[in-house]
Coordinates of C-alpha atoms in Angstrom, one line a residue:
M1 CA 14.3 93.6 -1.4
R2 CA 12.8 94.8 1.8
K3 CA 13.9 96.6 5.0
I4 CA 12.0 96.8 8.3
T5 CA 12.7 99.0 11.3
G6 CA 10.7 99.4 14.5
P7 CA 10.3 98.3 18.1
L8 CA 12.4 95.3 19.2
F9 CA 9.5 92.9 19.5
V10 CA 8.3 93.7 16.0
V11 CA 11.7 93.5 14.5
A12 CA 12.3 90.1 16.0
A13 CA 9.0 88.8 14.6
L14 CA 9.6 90.3 11.2
C15 CA 13.0 88.5 10.8
L16 CA 11.0 85.7 9.2
G17 CA 11.2 88.0 6.1
T18 CA 14.3 89.5 4.6
L19 CA 15.5 92.0 7.2
A20 CA 18.4 94.4 6.8
S21 CA 20.0 97.1 9.0
A22 CA 17.3 96.9 11.8
Q23 CA 17.5 99.5 14.5
I24 CA 15.6 99.9 17.7
V25 CA 13.3 103.0 17.7
T26 CA 10.2 103.9 19.7
T27 CA 7.8 104.5 16.8
D28 CA 5.7 102.0 15.0
P29 CA 7.7 99.9 12.5
V30 CA 8.4 101.2 9.0
G31 CA 10.0 99.6 6.0
F32 CA 10.3 99.6 2.2
T33 CA 10.2 97.2 -0.7
T34 CA 11.6 97.5 -4.1
I35 CA 9.9 96.1 -7.2
T36 CA 11.4 96.3 -10.7
C37 CA 8.9 97.6 -13.3
L38 CA 10.1 96.3 -16.7
A39 CA 10.1 98.3 -19.9
N40 CA 7.4 97.5 -22.5
S41 CA 5.5 95.7 -19.8
D42 CA 2.8 95.7 -17.2
T43 CA 3.9 95.2 -13.6
Y44 CA 1.1 94.0 -11.2
L45 CA 1.7 95.1 -7.6
S46 CA 0.0 95.9 -4.3
I47 CA 1.4 98.2 -1.6
P48 CA 2.5 96.2 1.4
F49 CA 2.5 99.2 3.7
T50 CA 0.1 102.0 4.8
R51 CA 0.9 105.6 5.0
V52 CA 1.7 106.9 8.5
P53 CA -1.5 107.0 10.6
D54 CA -2.7 110.4 11.8
F55 CA -4.7 109.0 14.8
T56 CA -4.9 105.9 16.9
G57 CA -7.4 105.6 19.7
T58 CA -10.6 103.9 20.9
I59 CA -14.3 104.3 20.2
Q60 CA -16.6 105.9 22.8
S61 CA -19.9 105.3 20.9
I62 CA -21.4 104.6 17.5
A63 CA -24.5 106.4 16.1
G64 CA -25.4 105.4 12.5
S65 CA -22.4 106.4 10.4
A66 CA -20.8 108.6 13.2
I67 CA -17.9 107.4 15.4
T68 CA -17.2 109.3 18.6
V69 CA -13.8 108.6 20.1
N70 CA -12.6 108.6 23.6
G71 CA -10.5 111.4 25.0
T72 CA -10.1 114.9 23.6
P73 CA -8.3 114.7 20.3
A74 CA -9.3 118.3 19.7
W75 CA -9.5 117.9 15.9
S76 CA -10.3 120.9 13.8
T77 CA -13.6 120.6 11.9
G78 CA -12.9 119.0 8.5
Q79 CA -9.4 118.1 9.5
F80 CA -9.7 114.7 7.7
V81 CA -11.7 116.1 4.7
Y82 CA -10.1 116.8 1.4
S83 CA -10.0 120.5 0.5
A84 CA -7.9 123.1 -1.4
T85 CA -5.5 123.2 1.6
Q86 CA -5.8 119.7 3.0
K87 CA -4.7 117.3 0.2
N88 CA -5.2 113.9 2.0
R89 CA -8.2 111.7 2.0
Y90 CA -8.6 109.4 5.0
Y91 CA -10.1 106.0 6.0
V92 CA -10.8 104.5 9.3
L93 CA -9.5 101.0 10.0
I94 CA -11.4 99.2 12.8
G95 CA -9.1 97.4 15.2
S96 CA -9.5 94.9 18.0
G97 CA -11.2 95.3 21.4
G98 CA -14.8 96.1 22.4
A99 CA -17.4 93.8 23.9
T100 CA -18.2 92.5 20.4
N101 CA -16.3 93.3 17.2
P102 CA -17.9 91.9 14.0
K103 CA -16.2 94.6 11.9
E104 CA -12.5 94.1 13.0
G105 CA -10.4 95.0 10.0
H106 CA -13.1 96.7 8.0
I107 CA -12.3 100.0 6.2
Y108 CA -14.5 103.1 6.0
T109 CA -13.8 106.4 4.1
V110 CA -14.0 109.5 6.3
T111 CA -16.5 112.0 4.9
A112 CA -16.6 114.5 7.8
N113 CA -15.3 115.2 11.3
D114 CA -15.6 117.6 14.2
A115 CA -13.5 117.9 17.4
S116 CA -14.0 114.3 18.6
S117 CA -16.1 112.4 16.1
L118 CA -15.8 111.0 12.5
T119 CA -18.5 110.5 9.9
V120 CA -17.7 107.6 7.6
D121 CA -19.2 106.3 4.3
T122 CA -21.5 103.3 5.1
T123 CA -22.9 103.0 1.6
T124 CA -21.7 99.4 1.1
D125 CA -21.0 98.4 4.8
N126 CA -22.4 99.5 8.1
L127 CA -21.0 99.9 11.7
T128 CA -23.6 97.6 13.3
G129 CA -22.2 95.6 16.2
I130 CA -19.2 97.8 16.9
T131 CA -19.1 98.6 20.6
A132 CA -17.3 101.0 22.9
S133 CA -13.5 100.5 23.5
T134 CA -13.0 99.1 20.0
Q135 CA -9.7 100.4 18.5
I136 CA -9.6 102.6 15.4
V137 CA -6.8 104.0 13.3
V138 CA -7.2 107.0 10.9
I139 CA -4.9 106.6 7.9
P140 CA -4.5 108.7 4.8
Y141 CA -5.0 106.9 1.5
W142 CA -2.2 106.3 -0.9
T143 CA -2.5 108.4 -4.1
P144 CA -0.6 108.6 -7.4
A145 CA 1.3 111.6 -6.1
T146 CA 2.4 109.9 -2.8
L147 CA 3.4 106.7 -4.5
F148 CA 5.2 108.5 -7.4
P149 CA 6.1 112.0 -6.2
A150 CA 7.3 114.6 -8.7
A151 CA 10.8 114.3 -7.3
D152 CA 10.9 110.7 -8.6
T153 CA 10.5 111.7 -12.2
G154 CA 13.0 109.6 -14.2
V155 CA 13.8 107.6 -11.1
S156 CA 10.7 105.4 -10.6
F157 CA 8.5 106.6 -13.5
T158 CA 8.8 108.3 -16.9
P159 CA 6.6 111.4 -17.6
T160 CA 4.5 111.8 -20.7
T161 CA 4.8 114.6 -23.2
S162 CA 2.3 113.4 -25.8
S163 CA -1.2 112.1 -25.0
A164 CA -0.9 109.8 -28.0
A165 CA 2.0 108.0 -26.4
H166 CA 1.7 107.6 -22.6
Q167 CA 4.9 106.4 -21.1
T168 CA 4.5 105.3 -17.4
E169 CA 0.8 104.7 -16.5
I170 CA -0.9 103.7 -13.3
R171 CA -3.7 101.4 -14.3
V172 CA -6.4 100.7 -11.7
P173 CA -8.7 97.7 -12.1
N174 CA -12.3 98.8 -12.2
A175 CA -13.8 97.4 -9.0
A176 CA -17.3 98.3 -10.1
F177 CA -17.1 96.1 -13.2
V178 CA -19.4 93.0 -13.2
G179 CA -17.8 89.8 -14.3
I180 CA -14.2 88.7 -15.1
N181 CA -11.2 90.4 -16.8
L182 CA -11.6 93.7 -15.1
P183 CA -10.8 96.7 -17.4
A184 CA -8.5 99.5 -16.2
S185 CA -10.4 102.5 -15.1
P186 CA -9.1 105.1 -14.3
I187 CA -5.7 105.2 -16.1
Y188 CA -3.3 107.7 -14.7
F189 CA -0.2 109.3 -16.5
Y190 CA 2.2 111.9 -15.4
S191 CA 2.1 115.0 -17.6
N192 CA 5.2 117.0 -18.4
N193 CA 3.4 119.7 -20.3
V194 CA 1.6 117.1 -22.4
D195 CA 0.8 118.0 -26.0
G196 CA 2.9 121.2 -25.8
T197 CA 0.9 122.8 -22.9
S198 CA 2.5 124.9 -20.3
S199 CA 2.3 124.8 -16.5
N200 CA 0.7 121.3 -17.0
V201 CA 2.8 119.1 -14.8
G202 CA 1.4 116.3 -12.6
W203 CA -0.8 113.2 -12.6
R204 CA -3.7 113.2 -15.1
V205 CA -6.2 110.6 -16.2
A206 CA -6.6 109.3 -19.7
G207 CA -9.2 111.5 -21.5
D208 CA -8.5 114.5 -19.2
N209 CA -5.1 116.0 -19.9
T210 CA -5.4 119.1 -17.7
T211 CA -7.1 118.2 -14.4
D212 CA -4.8 117.3 -11.4
H213 CA -5.5 113.8 -10.2
G214 CA -2.5 113.3 -8.1
D215 CA -4.6 113.3 -4.9
D216 CA -7.0 110.6 -6.0
P217 CA -7.3 107.9 -3.3
L218 CA -6.1 104.4 -4.2
R219 CA -7.7 101.4 -2.5
P220 CA -5.3 100.2 0.3
D221 CA -6.1 96.5 -0.1
G222 CA -6.3 96.5 -3.9
Y223 CA -3.6 96.3 -6.5
I224 CA -2.5 98.5 -9.4
V225 CA -0.7 97.9 -12.7
I226 CA 2.3 100.0 -13.6
R227 CA 2.7 100.1 -17.4
N228 CA 5.9 101.3 -19.0
A229 CA 5.3 101.9 -22.7
N230 CA 6.5 104.0 -25.6
G231 CA 10.1 104.0 -24.7
A232 CA 9.7 104.2 -20.9
P233 CA 12.7 102.2 -19.5
T234 CA 12.9 99.6 -16.7
L235 CA 12.8 101.4 -13.4
P236 CA 12.5 100.4 -9.7
F237 CA 9.4 101.3 -7.7
V238 CA 10.1 101.7 -4.0
A239 CA 7.2 101.4 -1.6
L240 CA 8.0 103.1 1.8
G241 CA 5.5 103.2 4.7
S242 CA 4.2 101.9 8.0
V243 CA 4.0 98.2 8.8
L244 CA 0.4 97.3 9.6
L245 CA 0.0 95.3 12.8
K246 CA -3.8 94.9 12.5
K247 CA -6.2 92.7 10.7
V248 CA -7.7 93.8 7.3
A249 CA -11.1 92.7 6.1
T250 CA -11.2 92.8 2.3
A251 CA -14.6 92.8 0.6
L252 CA -14.9 90.0 -2.0
V253 CA -17.8 90.6 -4.3
T254 CA -19.7 87.8 -6.0
S255 CA -22.4 87.6 -8.6
A256 CA -25.5 85.4 -8.6
T257 CA -25.1 84.5 -12.3
Q258 CA -21.4 84.4 -13.2
P259 CA -17.9 84.4 -11.8
Q260 CA -16.6 87.8 -10.4
D261 CA -13.1 89.1 -10.3
N262 CA -11.7 90.9 -7.3
A263 CA -8.3 92.7 -7.6
V264 CA -6.8 92.6 -4.1
G265 CA -3.5 92.6 -2.2
M266 CA -2.2 92.1 1.3
I267 CA -0.8 95.0 3.4
R268 CA 2.0 92.8 4.6
P269 CA 5.8 93.4 4.1
I270 CA 6.9 89.8 4.4
D271 CA 6.4 86.6 2.5
V272 CA 3.0 85.0 3.4
A273 CA 2.2 81.3 2.9
L274 CA -1.1 80.5 1.2
N275 CA -2.2 78.7 4.4
S276 CA -1.5 82.0 6.4
T277 CA -3.4 84.4 4.1
G278 CA -6.7 83.9 5.8
L279 CA -8.3 82.9 2.5
N280 CA -10.3 79.7 3.2
A281 CA -13.6 78.0 2.9
A282 CA -14.3 78.1 6.7
D283 CA -15.6 81.6 6.4
G284 CA -16.7 81.6 2.8
S285 CA -13.9 83.8 1.6
F286 CA -12.5 81.1 -0.7
V287 CA -14.6 78.1 -1.5
P288 CA -14.4 75.2 -4.0
G289 CA -15.0 76.8 -7.4
D290 CA -13.1 80.0 -6.6
Q291 CA -9.7 80.7 -8.2
L292 CA -6.7 82.7 -7.0
L293 CA -4.8 84.0 -10.1
L294 CA -1.3 85.4 -9.9
F295 CA 0.9 87.3 -12.5
N296 CA 4.5 86.9 -13.4
N297 CA 6.3 90.3 -13.3
A298 CA 9.6 88.8 -14.4
V299 CA 8.3 88.3 -18.0
A300 CA 7.6 91.4 -20.1
G301 CA 4.2 91.9 -21.8
F302 CA 1.0 93.9 -21.7
D303 CA -2.4 92.8 -20.5
K304 CA -0.9 89.6 -19.1
T305 CA -2.8 86.4 -18.6
P306 CA -2.3 84.9 -15.1
S307 CA 0.8 82.7 -14.8
V308 CA -0.6 80.4 -12.0
T309 CA -4.0 79.5 -10.8
Y310 CA -4.7 78.1 -7.3
V311 CA -7.9 76.4 -6.2
F312 CA -9.1 75.1 -2.8
N313 CA -10.2 71.6 -2.3
G314 CA -9.3 70.2 1.1
G315 CA -6.2 72.4 0.9
W316 CA -4.5 74.6 -1.6
R317 CA -4.0 73.0 -5.0
L318 CA -2.7 74.2 -8.4
S319 CA -5.3 73.9 -11.1
T320 CA -2.8 71.9 -13.1
D321 CA -1.9 69.7 -10.0
P322 CA -5.1 68.8 -8.0
T323 CA -3.4 66.3 -5.7
T324 CA -0.3 68.1 -4.3
D325 CA -0.8 70.4 -1.3
H326 CA 0.6 73.9 -2.1
G327 CA -0.4 75.5 1.2
G328 CA 3.2 76.3 1.9
D329 CA 3.7 78.3 -1.3
L330 CA 4.8 81.9 -0.5
L331 CA 3.4 85.1 -1.8
A332 CA 6.0 87.9 -1.8
P333 CA 5.3 91.4 -0.5
G334 CA 3.5 93.4 -3.0
T335 CA 1.9 90.4 -4.8
A336 CA -1.1 91.3 -6.9
M337 CA -3.9 88.8 -6.2
L338 CA -6.9 88.3 -8.5
I339 CA -9.6 86.4 -6.7
R340 CA -12.2 85.0 -9.1
K341 CA -15.2 84.2 -6.9
A342 CA -17.6 81.6 -8.3
A343 CA -21.2 82.5 -8.7
S344 CA -23.1 82.5 -5.4
A345 CA -26.8 82.0 -4.8
S346 CA -27.6 85.5 -3.7
G347 CA -24.6 87.4 -5.0
Q348 CA -23.5 88.4 -1.5
T349 CA -20.3 90.1 -0.5
F350 CA -17.8 88.0 1.6
F351 CA -15.1 89.5 3.8
W352 CA -11.6 88.0 3.7
I353 CA -9.9 88.5 7.1
N354 CA -6.1 88.7 6.7
S355 CA -4.2 88.7 10.0
P356 CA -0.5 89.7 10.3
S357 CA 1.6 86.6 10.6
Y358 CA 4.3 88.4 12.6
T359 CA 2.1 88.8 15.6
P360 CA 1.2 85.9 18.0
G361 CA -1.9 83.9 17.1
S362 CA -4.6 83.3 19.7
A363 CA -6.6 80.4 18.3
V364 CA -6.5 77.4 16.0
Q365 CA -7.9 78.4 12.6
P366 CA -9.4 75.7 10.4
L367 CA -9.1 76.2 6.6
Q368 CA -12.3 74.4 5.7
A369 CA -15.1 72.2 7.0
V370 CA -17.1 70.1 4.5
S371 CA -19.8 67.4 4.3
R372 CA -18.2 64.7 2.1
K373 CA -19.9 62.0 0.2
A374 CA -18.7 59.5 -2.5
Q375 CA -21.1 59.8 -5.5
G376 CA -20.2 57.0 -7.8
A377 CA -16.4 57.0 -8.4
T378 CA -15.9 60.6 -7.3
T379 CA -16.1 62.3 -3.9
Y380 CA -17.9 65.7 -3.7
D381 CA -17.8 68.2 -0.8
I382 CA -20.4 70.6 0.4
N383 CA -18.9 73.6 2.2
L384 CA -19.9 74.1 5.8
P385 CA -19.0 77.7 6.7
L386 CA -18.0 78.2 10.4
T387 CA -19.7 81.6 10.5
G388 CA -23.0 83.0 9.0
T389 CA -25.6 80.8 7.5
A390 CA -25.1 77.0 7.9
G391 CA -24.2 75.1 4.8
V392 CA -27.0 72.8 3.6
E393 CA -26.3 69.1 2.9
C394 CA -29.0 68.1 0.4
R395 CA -27.9 64.5 -0.4
S396 CA -29.6 61.5 1.3
G397 CA -27.8 59.9 4.2
G398 CA -29.6 56.6 3.7
G399 CA -31.7 54.9 6.3
S400 CA -29.5 55.9 9.2
S401 CA -29.1 59.5 8.0
A402 CA -25.3 59.1 8.1
Y403 CA -23.0 61.9 7.0
Q404 CA -19.2 62.5 7.1
V405 CA -17.7 65.9 8.1
V406 CA -14.0 66.7 7.3
I407 CA -12.2 69.7 8.8
S408 CA -8.9 70.8 7.3
F409 CA -6.1 72.7 9.1
P410 CA -2.9 74.3 7.8
V411 CA -0.8 72.3 10.3
P412 CA -1.3 68.9 12.2
V413 CA -3.7 69.2 15.1
T414 CA -4.9 66.9 18.0
L415 CA -8.3 66.8 19.6
S416 CA -9.9 65.4 22.7
G417 CA -13.3 64.5 21.3
A418 CA -16.3 65.4 19.1
T419 CA -20.0 65.8 20.0
V420 CA -23.2 67.1 18.6
M421 CA -23.8 69.9 21.0
S422 CA -27.2 71.0 19.6
G423 CA -29.8 69.5 17.3
I424 CA -30.6 65.9 16.5
G425 CA -27.7 63.6 15.6
T426 CA -24.9 61.5 17.1
V427 CA -21.1 61.3 16.5
A428 CA -20.5 57.7 15.6
S429 CA -16.7 58.0 15.4
F430 CA -13.9 60.5 14.7
S431 CA -10.4 60.2 13.5
G432 CA -7.4 62.2 12.2
S433 CA -5.8 63.4 15.5
G434 CA -2.2 64.3 14.7
T435 CA -2.9 65.1 11.1
T436 CA -4.2 68.1 9.1
A437 CA -7.6 66.6 8.5
L438 CA -10.1 65.6 11.2
T439 CA -13.0 63.3 10.1
V440 CA -16.3 63.1 12.1
N441 CA -18.8 60.4 11.1
L442 CA -22.4 61.2 12.1
T443 CA -25.7 59.3 12.2
G444 CA -29.3 60.2 12.8
V445 CA -28.8 63.7 11.6
S446 CA -31.9 65.9 11.1
K447 CA -32.4 69.5 10.3
T448 CA -29.8 71.9 11.8
I449 CA -27.1 70.7 14.2
T450 CA -23.9 72.1 15.7
I451 CA -20.8 69.9 15.9
Q452 CA -18.2 70.7 18.5
I453 CA -14.6 69.6 18.1
A454 CA -13.1 69.8 21.6
S455 CA -9.6 71.0 22.6
V456 CA -8.1 71.3 19.1
N457 CA -4.4 71.9 19.6
D458 CA -1.9 73.0 16.9
G459 CA 1.1 72.7 19.2
T460 CA 0.8 76.3 20.4
N461 CA -2.9 77.2 20.8
T462 CA -5.9 75.2 22.0
T463 CA -9.5 76.0 21.3
N464 CA -12.9 74.4 20.8
I465 CA -14.3 74.6 17.2
T466 CA -18.0 74.6 16.4
I467 CA -19.3 73.7 13.0
P468 CA -23.0 74.4 12.1
M469 CA -24.5 72.0 9.6
A470 CA -28.0 71.8 8.1
V471 CA -29.4 68.6 6.5
L472 CA -32.4 69.0 4.2
V473 CA -32.6 66.2 1.6
G474 CA -33.7 67.5 -1.7
D475 CA -32.7 71.2 -1.1
T476 CA -30.5 71.3 -4.2
T477 CA -30.6 75.1 -4.3
G478 CA -29.4 75.3 -0.7
D479 CA -31.9 78.0 0.3
G480 CA -33.4 76.1 3.3
T481 CA -36.6 74.9 1.6
V482 CA -37.6 72.2 -0.9
N483 CA -40.0 73.5 -3.5
S484 CA -40.6 73.8 -7.2
A485 CA -37.2 75.5 -7.7
D486 CA -35.4 72.4 -6.5
I487 CA -37.6 70.1 -8.7
S488 CA -37.0 72.3 -11.8
Q489 CA -33.3 72.4 -11.2
T490 CA -33.0 68.6 -10.7
K491 CA -35.1 68.0 -13.9
S492 CA -32.9 70.4 -15.9
R493 CA -29.8 68.5 -14.9
S494 CA -31.2 65.0 -15.4
G495 CA -28.9 62.9 -17.6
Q496 CA -25.9 65.2 -17.2
S497 CA -22.5 63.8 -16.2
L498 CA -21.7 64.6 -12.6
K499 CA -19.4 67.5 -12.0
F500 CA -18.8 70.3 -9.4
S501 CA -21.5 72.6 -10.9
N502 CA -24.3 70.0 -10.7
F503 CA -23.4 67.3 -8.1
R504 CA -26.0 68.6 -5.6
A505 CA -28.8 67.4 -8.0
D506 CA -27.6 63.8 -7.3
V507 CA -29.6 63.7 -4.1
T508 CA -29.6 59.9 -4.0
G509 CA -25.8 59.9 -4.1
D510 CA -25.4 57.1 -6.6
G511 CA -23.3 59.1 -9.1
N512 CA -26.1 59.7 -11.6
I513 CA -28.8 62.4 -12.0
N514 CA -32.0 60.7 -13.2
S515 CA -35.6 60.0 -12.4
A516 CA -34.7 58.6 -9.0
D517 CA -33.4 62.0 -7.9
I518 CA -36.4 63.8 -9.3
S519 CA -38.7 61.5 -7.4
L520 CA -36.8 62.0 -4.2
V521 CA -36.9 65.8 -4.5
K522 CA -40.6 65.7 -5.3
S523 CA -41.3 63.6 -2.2
K524 CA -39.5 66.2 0.0
S525 CA -41.3 69.2 -1.5
G526 CA -42.8 71.4 1.2
T527 CA -40.1 70.5 3.8
G528 CA -37.8 73.1 5.2
L529 CA -35.3 74.0 7.9

């Protein structure tokens, strides 16, 4: 159940969700959702709203980790810093605008402020590239005490009287954990004079029954697990807050050696189709090999295993149904999303950009671009990110250096043409206008090229799309050079059956990994982009 109120133009757009008792007001839209948290069970949920922002404005300048804003906000020094009298912790959300804006949607914790500037934590992300006139919003973090205030005792949660038998817990997935199956850390419980103590009421953490943790910040784009145990009954949790009208860039961490779990959610109060989440292979946020795991809150149980697994291969598929397109499947407000990123070569962090679907779009957004080749009886795709480092095609294109690029869209599109706008190569043909997949056939491709798909139209918006692509036969590691690492990798995979994890070693493209591939890689040793 959800309710949205706000300005008329927002209310009209949000009617795509379930809307009740809308009224016209002059403030930003607000709303609520209600989620049932079962007894003897874990409930996985994210918060589809933010708390009410304390400041909205634009940037005057950036210096290191300091942001100076336009105008004269006349903040008091330390106004946004947690203290004995100021119980909120704040983050800055970078909005739109500016001459360039590579960090739109990124979130930074406020560590200090004076009358007109903010200092933010740039330990894991920097402010590089943000220019004057970029919008910012200063928002207080959700906390255990703001999600579950003391007044809601017995209404949305059950307090604990014995540390040996916590009743309602807030369990936070440990974002610093390396690998999969994230443990819960910290684990919060609400003390009602736990273990016979006195004047010991409020949110505590497991292992520390006396320190107040009600003001601890909770990640705005993450999820939490509500556990009702030891007799705690089924109770509703009501999330009430501001409707976010801006993009959010969520960091997705990878490992160079193993899959990595990321516990995330969308700050959106309406149903969102998988095709509209912004998760896609075009920007590396969700590539073949990644998994999206969801949980079933309607079934009771602790430490639940995921109830459904989605993968991406030319569109959204169920792991149990690799042929049916599930891009229209809806994620309800408050859905907890576990994104299991496959191992990446350098263990880099990707940013998933989620845009509100209730504001007008401005450009056609591809889901994925790939270099596709049939290897034996199976077709394998190499991802070609539209931003950042170009994807490297390492398989031979034969005597004419011929390759096929396929671009997938969430809706049917048309185009006016396709060309190689930079680098060496020629578009031999293209097809797919009027469908969700455009195919471009190339010949004579060498090194790095840029393909332009002209006047792509989805029925509302028209844009040109550019696709960077690198071709380096024998570069099985995809690092831009052919050397001993590629030779060793190909040798180690010789004789293996072809599968997603090793198909790049089949550089001849015949469906087998054998001496012919080793010889070809050796012959290309010393070449590079």
